[in-house]
Coordinates of C-alpha atoms and ligand atoms in Angstrom, one line a residue:
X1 CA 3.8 14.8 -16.4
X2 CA 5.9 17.6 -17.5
X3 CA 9.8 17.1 -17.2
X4 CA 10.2 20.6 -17.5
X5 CA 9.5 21.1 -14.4
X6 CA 11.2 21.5 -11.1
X7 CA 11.5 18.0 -9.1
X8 CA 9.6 19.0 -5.8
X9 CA 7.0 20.5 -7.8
X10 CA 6.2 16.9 -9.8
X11 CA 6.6 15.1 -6.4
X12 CA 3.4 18.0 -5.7
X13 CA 1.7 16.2 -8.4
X14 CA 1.8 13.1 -6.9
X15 CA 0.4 14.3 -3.8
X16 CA -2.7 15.9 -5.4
X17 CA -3.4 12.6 -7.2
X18 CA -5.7 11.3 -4.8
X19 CA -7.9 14.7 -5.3
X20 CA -7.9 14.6 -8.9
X21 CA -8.6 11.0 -9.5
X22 CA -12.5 11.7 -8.0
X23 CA -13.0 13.5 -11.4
X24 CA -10.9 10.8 -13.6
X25 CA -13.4 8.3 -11.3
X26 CA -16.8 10.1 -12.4
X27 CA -15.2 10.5 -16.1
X28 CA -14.3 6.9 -15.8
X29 CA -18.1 6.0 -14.8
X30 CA -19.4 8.2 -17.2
X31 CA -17.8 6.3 -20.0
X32 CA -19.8 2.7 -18.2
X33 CA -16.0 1.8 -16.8
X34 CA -16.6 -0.7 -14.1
X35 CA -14.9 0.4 -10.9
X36 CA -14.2 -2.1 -8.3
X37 CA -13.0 -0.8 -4.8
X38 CA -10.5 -2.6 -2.7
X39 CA -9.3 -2.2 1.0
X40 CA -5.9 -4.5 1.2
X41 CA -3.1 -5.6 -0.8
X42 CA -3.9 -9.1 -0.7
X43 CA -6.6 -8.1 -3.8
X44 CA -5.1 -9.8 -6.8
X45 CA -5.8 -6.3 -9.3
X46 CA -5.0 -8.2 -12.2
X47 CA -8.9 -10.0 -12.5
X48 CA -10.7 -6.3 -12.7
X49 CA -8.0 -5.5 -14.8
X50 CA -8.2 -8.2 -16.9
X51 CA -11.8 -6.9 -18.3
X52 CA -10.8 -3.5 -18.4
X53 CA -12.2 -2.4 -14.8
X54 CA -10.8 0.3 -12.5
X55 CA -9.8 -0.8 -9.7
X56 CA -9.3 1.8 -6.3
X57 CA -8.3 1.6 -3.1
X58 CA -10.4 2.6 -0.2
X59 CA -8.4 2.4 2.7
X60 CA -9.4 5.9 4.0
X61 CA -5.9 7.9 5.6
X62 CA -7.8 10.9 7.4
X63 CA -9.8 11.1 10.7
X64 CA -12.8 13.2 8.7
X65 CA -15.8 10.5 9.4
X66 CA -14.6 8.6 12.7
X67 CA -17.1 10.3 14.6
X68 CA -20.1 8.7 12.6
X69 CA -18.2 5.7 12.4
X70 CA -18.1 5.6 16.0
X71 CA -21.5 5.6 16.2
X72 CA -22.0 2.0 14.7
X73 CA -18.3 0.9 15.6
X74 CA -16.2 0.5 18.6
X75 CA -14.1 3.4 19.8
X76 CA -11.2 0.9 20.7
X77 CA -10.3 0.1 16.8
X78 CA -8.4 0.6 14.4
X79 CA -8.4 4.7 12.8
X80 CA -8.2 2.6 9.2
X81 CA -11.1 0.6 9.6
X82 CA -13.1 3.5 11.6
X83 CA -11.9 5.6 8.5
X84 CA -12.9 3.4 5.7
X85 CA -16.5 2.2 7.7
X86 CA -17.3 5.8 8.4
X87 CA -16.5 6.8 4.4
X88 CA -18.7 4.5 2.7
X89 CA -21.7 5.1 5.5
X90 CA -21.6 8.9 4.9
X91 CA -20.9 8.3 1.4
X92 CA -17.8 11.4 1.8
X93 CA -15.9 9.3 -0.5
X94 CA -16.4 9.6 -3.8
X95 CA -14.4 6.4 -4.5
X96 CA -16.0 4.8 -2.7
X97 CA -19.2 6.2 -4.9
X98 CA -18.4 5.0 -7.6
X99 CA -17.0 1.5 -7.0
X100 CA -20.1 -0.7 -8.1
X101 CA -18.6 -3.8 -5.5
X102 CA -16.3 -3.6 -3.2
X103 CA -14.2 -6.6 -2.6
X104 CA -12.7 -7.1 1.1
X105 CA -10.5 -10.2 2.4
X106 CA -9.9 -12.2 5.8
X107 CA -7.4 -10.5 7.4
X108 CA -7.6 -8.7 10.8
X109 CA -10.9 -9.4 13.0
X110 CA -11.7 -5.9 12.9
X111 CA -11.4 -5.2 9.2
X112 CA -13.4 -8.9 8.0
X113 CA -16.5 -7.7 10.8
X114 CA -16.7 -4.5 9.7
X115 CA -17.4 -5.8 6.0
X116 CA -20.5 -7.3 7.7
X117 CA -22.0 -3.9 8.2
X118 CA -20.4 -2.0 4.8
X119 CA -22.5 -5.2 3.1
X120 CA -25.6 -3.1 4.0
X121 CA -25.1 -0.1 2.0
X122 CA -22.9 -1.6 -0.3
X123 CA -21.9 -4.7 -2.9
X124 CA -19.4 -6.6 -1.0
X125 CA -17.2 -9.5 -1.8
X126 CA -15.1 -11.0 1.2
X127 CA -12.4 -13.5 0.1
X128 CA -11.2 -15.9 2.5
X129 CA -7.7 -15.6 3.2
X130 CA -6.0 -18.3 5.0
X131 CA -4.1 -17.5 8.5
X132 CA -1.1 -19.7 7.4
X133 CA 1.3 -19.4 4.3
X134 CA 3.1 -22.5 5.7
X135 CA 0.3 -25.4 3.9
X136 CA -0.8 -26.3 1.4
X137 CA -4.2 -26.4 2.4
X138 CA -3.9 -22.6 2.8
X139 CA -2.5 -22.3 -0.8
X140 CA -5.0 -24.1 -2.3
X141 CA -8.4 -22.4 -0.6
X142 CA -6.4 -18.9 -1.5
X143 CA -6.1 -20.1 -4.9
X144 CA -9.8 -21.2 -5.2
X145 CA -11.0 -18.3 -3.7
X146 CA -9.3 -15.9 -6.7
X147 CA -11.0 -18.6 -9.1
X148 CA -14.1 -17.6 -7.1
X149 CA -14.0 -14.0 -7.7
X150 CA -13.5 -14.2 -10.9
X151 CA -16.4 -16.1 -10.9
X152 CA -17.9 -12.7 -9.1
X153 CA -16.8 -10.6 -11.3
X154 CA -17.7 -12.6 -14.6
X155 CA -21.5 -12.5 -13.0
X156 CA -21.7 -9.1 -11.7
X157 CA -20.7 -7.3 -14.9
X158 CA -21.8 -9.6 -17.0
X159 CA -18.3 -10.2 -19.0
X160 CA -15.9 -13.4 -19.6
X161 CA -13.1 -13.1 -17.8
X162 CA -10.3 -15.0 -20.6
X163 CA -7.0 -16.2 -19.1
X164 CA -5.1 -14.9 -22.0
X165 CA -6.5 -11.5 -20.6
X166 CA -5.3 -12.4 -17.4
X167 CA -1.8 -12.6 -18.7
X168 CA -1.6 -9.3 -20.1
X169 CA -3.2 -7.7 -16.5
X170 CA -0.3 -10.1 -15.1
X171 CA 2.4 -7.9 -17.0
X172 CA 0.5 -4.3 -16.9
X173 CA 0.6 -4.6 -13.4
X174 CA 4.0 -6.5 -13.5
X175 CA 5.6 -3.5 -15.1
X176 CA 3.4 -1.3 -12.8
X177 CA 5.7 -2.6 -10.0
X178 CA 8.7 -2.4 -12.0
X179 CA 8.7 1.2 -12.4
X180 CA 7.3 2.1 -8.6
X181 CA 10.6 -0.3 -7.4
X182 CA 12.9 1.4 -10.0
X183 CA 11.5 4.4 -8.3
X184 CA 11.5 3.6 -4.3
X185 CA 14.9 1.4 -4.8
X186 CA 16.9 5.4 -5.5
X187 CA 16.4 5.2 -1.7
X188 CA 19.3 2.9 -1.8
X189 CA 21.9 5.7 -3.1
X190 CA 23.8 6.9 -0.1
X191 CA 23.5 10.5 0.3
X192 CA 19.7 10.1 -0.4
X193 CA 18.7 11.9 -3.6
X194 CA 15.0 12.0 -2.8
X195 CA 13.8 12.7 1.0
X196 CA 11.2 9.6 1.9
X197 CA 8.5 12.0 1.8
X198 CA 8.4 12.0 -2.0
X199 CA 9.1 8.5 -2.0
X200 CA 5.4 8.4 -0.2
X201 CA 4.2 11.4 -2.9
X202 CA 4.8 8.8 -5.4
X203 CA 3.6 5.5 -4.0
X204 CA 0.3 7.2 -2.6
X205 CA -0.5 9.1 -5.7
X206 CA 0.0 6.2 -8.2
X207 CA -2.5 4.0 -6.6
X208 CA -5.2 6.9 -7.4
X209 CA -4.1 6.8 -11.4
X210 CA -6.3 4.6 -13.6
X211 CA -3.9 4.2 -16.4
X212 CA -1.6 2.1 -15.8
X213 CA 0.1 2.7 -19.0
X214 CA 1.1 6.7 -18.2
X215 CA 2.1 5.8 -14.7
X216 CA 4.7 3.5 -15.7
X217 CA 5.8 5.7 -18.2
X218 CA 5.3 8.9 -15.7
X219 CA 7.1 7.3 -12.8
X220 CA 10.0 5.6 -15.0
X221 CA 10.7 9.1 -16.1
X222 CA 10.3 9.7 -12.7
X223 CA 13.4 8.0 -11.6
X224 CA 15.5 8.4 -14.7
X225 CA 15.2 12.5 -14.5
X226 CA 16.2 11.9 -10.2
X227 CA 18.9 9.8 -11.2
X228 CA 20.4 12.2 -13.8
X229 CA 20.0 15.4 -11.6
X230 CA 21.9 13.3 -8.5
X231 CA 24.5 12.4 -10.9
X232 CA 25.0 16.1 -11.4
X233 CA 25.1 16.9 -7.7
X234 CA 21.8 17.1 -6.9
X235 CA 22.1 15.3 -3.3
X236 CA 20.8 15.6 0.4
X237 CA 23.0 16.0 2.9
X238 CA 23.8 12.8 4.9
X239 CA 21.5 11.9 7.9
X240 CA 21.1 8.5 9.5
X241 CA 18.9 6.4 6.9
X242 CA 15.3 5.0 8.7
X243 CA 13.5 2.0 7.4
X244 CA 9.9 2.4 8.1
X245 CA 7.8 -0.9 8.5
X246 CA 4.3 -1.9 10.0
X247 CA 0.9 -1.0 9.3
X248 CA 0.2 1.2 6.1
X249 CA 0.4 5.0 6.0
X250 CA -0.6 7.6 3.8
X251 CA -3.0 10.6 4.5
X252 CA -2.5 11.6 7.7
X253 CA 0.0 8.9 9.2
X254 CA 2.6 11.0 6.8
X255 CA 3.0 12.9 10.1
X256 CA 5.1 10.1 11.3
X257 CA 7.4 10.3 8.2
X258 CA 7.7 14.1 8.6
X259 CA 8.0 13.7 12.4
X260 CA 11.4 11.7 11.3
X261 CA 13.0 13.7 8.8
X262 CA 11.8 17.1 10.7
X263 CA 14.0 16.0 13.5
X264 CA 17.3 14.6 11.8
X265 CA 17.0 11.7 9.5
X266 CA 15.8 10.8 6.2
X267 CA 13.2 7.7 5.7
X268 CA 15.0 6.1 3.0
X269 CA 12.8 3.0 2.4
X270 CA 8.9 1.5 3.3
X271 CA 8.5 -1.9 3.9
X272 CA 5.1 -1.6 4.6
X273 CA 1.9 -1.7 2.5
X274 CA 2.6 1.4 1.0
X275 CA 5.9 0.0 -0.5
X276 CA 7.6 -2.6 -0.7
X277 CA 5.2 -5.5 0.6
X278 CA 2.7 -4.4 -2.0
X279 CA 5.7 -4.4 -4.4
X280 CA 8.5 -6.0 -4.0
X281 CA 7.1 -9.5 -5.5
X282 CA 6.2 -10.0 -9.2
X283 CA 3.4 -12.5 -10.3
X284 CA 5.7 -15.0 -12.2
X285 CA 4.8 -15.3 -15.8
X286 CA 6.1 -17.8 -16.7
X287 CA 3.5 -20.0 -14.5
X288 CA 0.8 -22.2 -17.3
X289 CA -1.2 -21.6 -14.3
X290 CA -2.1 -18.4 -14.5
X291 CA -4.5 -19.0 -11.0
X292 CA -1.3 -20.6 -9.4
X293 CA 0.9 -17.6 -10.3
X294 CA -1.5 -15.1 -8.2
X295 CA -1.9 -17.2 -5.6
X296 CA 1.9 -17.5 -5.0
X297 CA 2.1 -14.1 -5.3
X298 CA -1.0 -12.7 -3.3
X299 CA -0.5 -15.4 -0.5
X300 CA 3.4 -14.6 0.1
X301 CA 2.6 -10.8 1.1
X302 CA 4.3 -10.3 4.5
X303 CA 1.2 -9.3 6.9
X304 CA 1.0 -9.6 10.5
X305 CA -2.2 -11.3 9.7
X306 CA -0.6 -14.4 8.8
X307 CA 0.7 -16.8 11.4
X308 CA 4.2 -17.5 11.5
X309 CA 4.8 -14.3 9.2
X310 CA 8.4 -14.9 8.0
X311 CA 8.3 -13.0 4.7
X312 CA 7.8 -10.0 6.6
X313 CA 11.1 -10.7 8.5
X314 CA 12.9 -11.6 5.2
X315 CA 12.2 -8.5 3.3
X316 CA 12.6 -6.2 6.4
X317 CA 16.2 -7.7 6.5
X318 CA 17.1 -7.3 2.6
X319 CA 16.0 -3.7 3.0
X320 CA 18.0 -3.2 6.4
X321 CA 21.0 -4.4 4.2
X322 CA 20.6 -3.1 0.7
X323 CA 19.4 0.6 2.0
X324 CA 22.3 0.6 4.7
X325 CA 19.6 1.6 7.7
X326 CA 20.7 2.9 10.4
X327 CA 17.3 2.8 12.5
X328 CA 14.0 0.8 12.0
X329 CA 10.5 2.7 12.9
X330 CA 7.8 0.5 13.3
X331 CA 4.3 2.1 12.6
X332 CA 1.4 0.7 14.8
X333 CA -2.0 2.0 14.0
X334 CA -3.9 2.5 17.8
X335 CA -5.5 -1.2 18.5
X336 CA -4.2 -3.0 15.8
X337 CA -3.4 -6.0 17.6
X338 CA -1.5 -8.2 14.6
X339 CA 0.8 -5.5 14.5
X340 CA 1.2 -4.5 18.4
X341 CA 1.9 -7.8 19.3
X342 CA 4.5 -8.7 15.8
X343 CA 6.4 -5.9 17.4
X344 CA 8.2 -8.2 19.9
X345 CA 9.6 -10.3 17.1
X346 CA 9.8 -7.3 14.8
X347 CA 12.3 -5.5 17.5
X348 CA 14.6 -9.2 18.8
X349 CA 15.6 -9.3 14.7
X350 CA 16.1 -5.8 14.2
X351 CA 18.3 -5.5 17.5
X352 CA 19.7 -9.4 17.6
X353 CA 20.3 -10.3 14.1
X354 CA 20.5 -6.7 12.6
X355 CA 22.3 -5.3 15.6
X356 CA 21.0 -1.5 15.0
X357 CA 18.2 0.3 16.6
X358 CA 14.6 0.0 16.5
X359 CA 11.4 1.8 17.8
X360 CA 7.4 0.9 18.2
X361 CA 5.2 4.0 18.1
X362 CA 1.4 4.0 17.9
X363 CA -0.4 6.2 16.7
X364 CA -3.8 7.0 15.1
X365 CA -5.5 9.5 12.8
X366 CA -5.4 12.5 15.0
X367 CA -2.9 15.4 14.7
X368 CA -2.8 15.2 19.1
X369 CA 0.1 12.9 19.2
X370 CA 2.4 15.3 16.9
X371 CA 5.0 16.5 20.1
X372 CA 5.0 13.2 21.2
X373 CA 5.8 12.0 17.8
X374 CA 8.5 14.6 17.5
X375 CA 10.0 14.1 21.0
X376 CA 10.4 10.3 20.5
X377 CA 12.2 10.7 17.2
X378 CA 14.5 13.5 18.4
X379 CA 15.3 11.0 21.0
X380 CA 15.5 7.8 18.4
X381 CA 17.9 9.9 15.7
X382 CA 20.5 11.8 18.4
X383 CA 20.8 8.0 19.4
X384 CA 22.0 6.6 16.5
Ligands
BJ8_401 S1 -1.8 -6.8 3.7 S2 -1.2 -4.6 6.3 S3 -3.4 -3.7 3.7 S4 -4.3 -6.2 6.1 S5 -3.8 -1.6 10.5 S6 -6.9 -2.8 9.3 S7 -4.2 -5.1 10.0 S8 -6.1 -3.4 12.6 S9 -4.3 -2.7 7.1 FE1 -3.4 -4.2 5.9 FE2 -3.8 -5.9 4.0 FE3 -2.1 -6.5 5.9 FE4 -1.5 -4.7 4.1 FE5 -6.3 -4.4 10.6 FE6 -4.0 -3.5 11.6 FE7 -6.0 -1.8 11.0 FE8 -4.7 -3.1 9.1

């Protein structure tokens, strides 16, 4: 990254990371790096990291290959799972290319069915993630099935997978988080100093960088170079402040993000899996057991998947507090059921216990719902 140059265009940079990690991909393949290809946060990174892997996420954010994924899938699901399906089936995705197995989990119906049908044209790994946080039954199958994918991993690439390895993938990715929260957690300075659109610049285009080591460094310079110019005045005016939860965005869902702060407020904070619920937690280090210490860590990630889901609740409420919201936006991707239906809870805290305003929209990978999008924010912001 070059500091010499103008803020918005480094945020830029951020953006085109997606595009130019396909060539740091082939370069890595080139060099025999193994790449392993991931669809949810619940994938503990540290055991491909541990042995020097790449690891990628798939989750595919455009509407580009629905139309062939339609063909195999049902209309009436989810545009992320239609979107990732129809990317490795048309092979459009060169991440997906290069990932030599891709390793899925348990969480929503659609998502763990459609691994079924990406096992056809691709190595696949499914871990079982319990439904519950709550038992202990559910903590230890979690924390067998990371032992069992290392396991995997140690067969498929033919390597050793050491714990002491596993330690220092436990701090890279440790100090990974570090920096991305030093980063995201400006949104707390009221007048913003970064709009929530380059928050998202920066938290999409650092999961397409394979050093970890530059990214920490690049987004900690990041933050100190924003701090430093808001010190010297360089501050948005002040809007209301929007907390955006619920299902991931990124690619094309940014539409909802720009629908907000094109119409009146700034997004000053993700809860979601694009921030802070990926985040927010570190894998303690201290743990002797270094299986224990992902397991607590993977298993506590607030996802509608998990019944009850009261981390969710607990981290939306810090962030309510500590980024002085004025308005929660929950993002539903189109027949995402775990989602649709947290809503109800989602909106009785926001509005009881919070006591500030709250909207559901859904929406999906098309650019159709755009007007709407900007008619109900216009709405949402004069109101608060
Ligand atoms: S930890 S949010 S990345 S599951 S939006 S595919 S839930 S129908 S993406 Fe997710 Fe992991 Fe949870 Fe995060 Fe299903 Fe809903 Fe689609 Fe979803």
């Amino acid at each position: 990254m070059d500091l010499r140059k103008e803020l918005p265009q480094i945020f830029d940079e951020f953006a085109e990371a997606r595009r130019n990690g396909f060539i740091a991909a082939k370069n890595l393949k080139e060099k025999n790096v193994p790449m392993v290809g991931t669809f949810c946060t619940y994938m503990p990174q540290e055991l491909p990291l541990a042995f020097g892997a790449a690891v990628v996420s798939l989750c595919a954010t455009s509407d580009e290959t629905i139309q062939e994924a339609e063909a195999d899938l049902p209309k009436n699901l989810c545009p992320l799972i239609k979107s990732s399906y129809g990317f490795g089936k048309t092979d459009k995705c060169p991440f997906f290319y290069f990932s030599d197995i891709v390793v899925g989990e348990t969480t929503c119906d659609g998502k763990k069915k459609m691994y079924e049908y990406l096992g056809e044209f691709k190595d696949v790994h499914v871990m079982e993630l319990p439904n519950s946080q709550a038992t202990k039954e559910g903590f230890d199958l979690w924390k067998s099935e990371i032992i069992k994918l290392k396991g995997i991993l140690e067969k498929k690439f033919d390597v050793e997978i050491k714990e002491e390895d596993i330690r220092k993938a436990i701090k890279l990715k440790n100090d990974e988080r570090k920096a991305l929260k030093n980063m995201y957690e400006i949104g707390k300075l009221n007048p913003p100093a970064m709009t929530g659109m380059d928050i998202l610049k920066v938290l999409y285009g650092s999961t397409f960088k394979f050093d970890k080591n530059d990214t920490i460094k690049e987004v900690n310079e990041l933050a100190q170079r924003v701090k430093k110019e808001y010190e010297q005045g360089r501050r948005l005016d002040p809007k209301p402040r929007i907390v955006v939860t619920g299902c991931p965005i990124g690619g094309v869902t940014e539409k909802v993000v720009k629908a907000i702060e094109e119409n009146g407020a700034y997004v000053v904070a993700f809860e979601n899996c694009m921030g802070a619920k990926a985040i927010d937690k570190l894998v303690d280090e201290t743990n002797e057991d270094v299986y224990d210490a992902l397991a607590e860590k993977y298993l506590s990630i607030g996802c509608s998947c998990m019944t009850p889901n009261p981390n969710r609740i607990d981290l939306l409420g810090r962030m309510i507090d500590e980024y002085q919201a004025d308005g929660v936006i929950d993002v539903i991707l189109q027949a995402c059921h775990t989602y649709a239906v947290e809503t109800l809870s989602i909106k009785r805290f926001v509005n009881g216990e919070k006591e500030i305003p709250y909207m559901s929209i859904e929406t999906d990978y098309s650019q159709s719902d755009i007007g709407q999008l900007n008619t109900r924010m216009t709405a949402f912001i004069e109101m608060l």
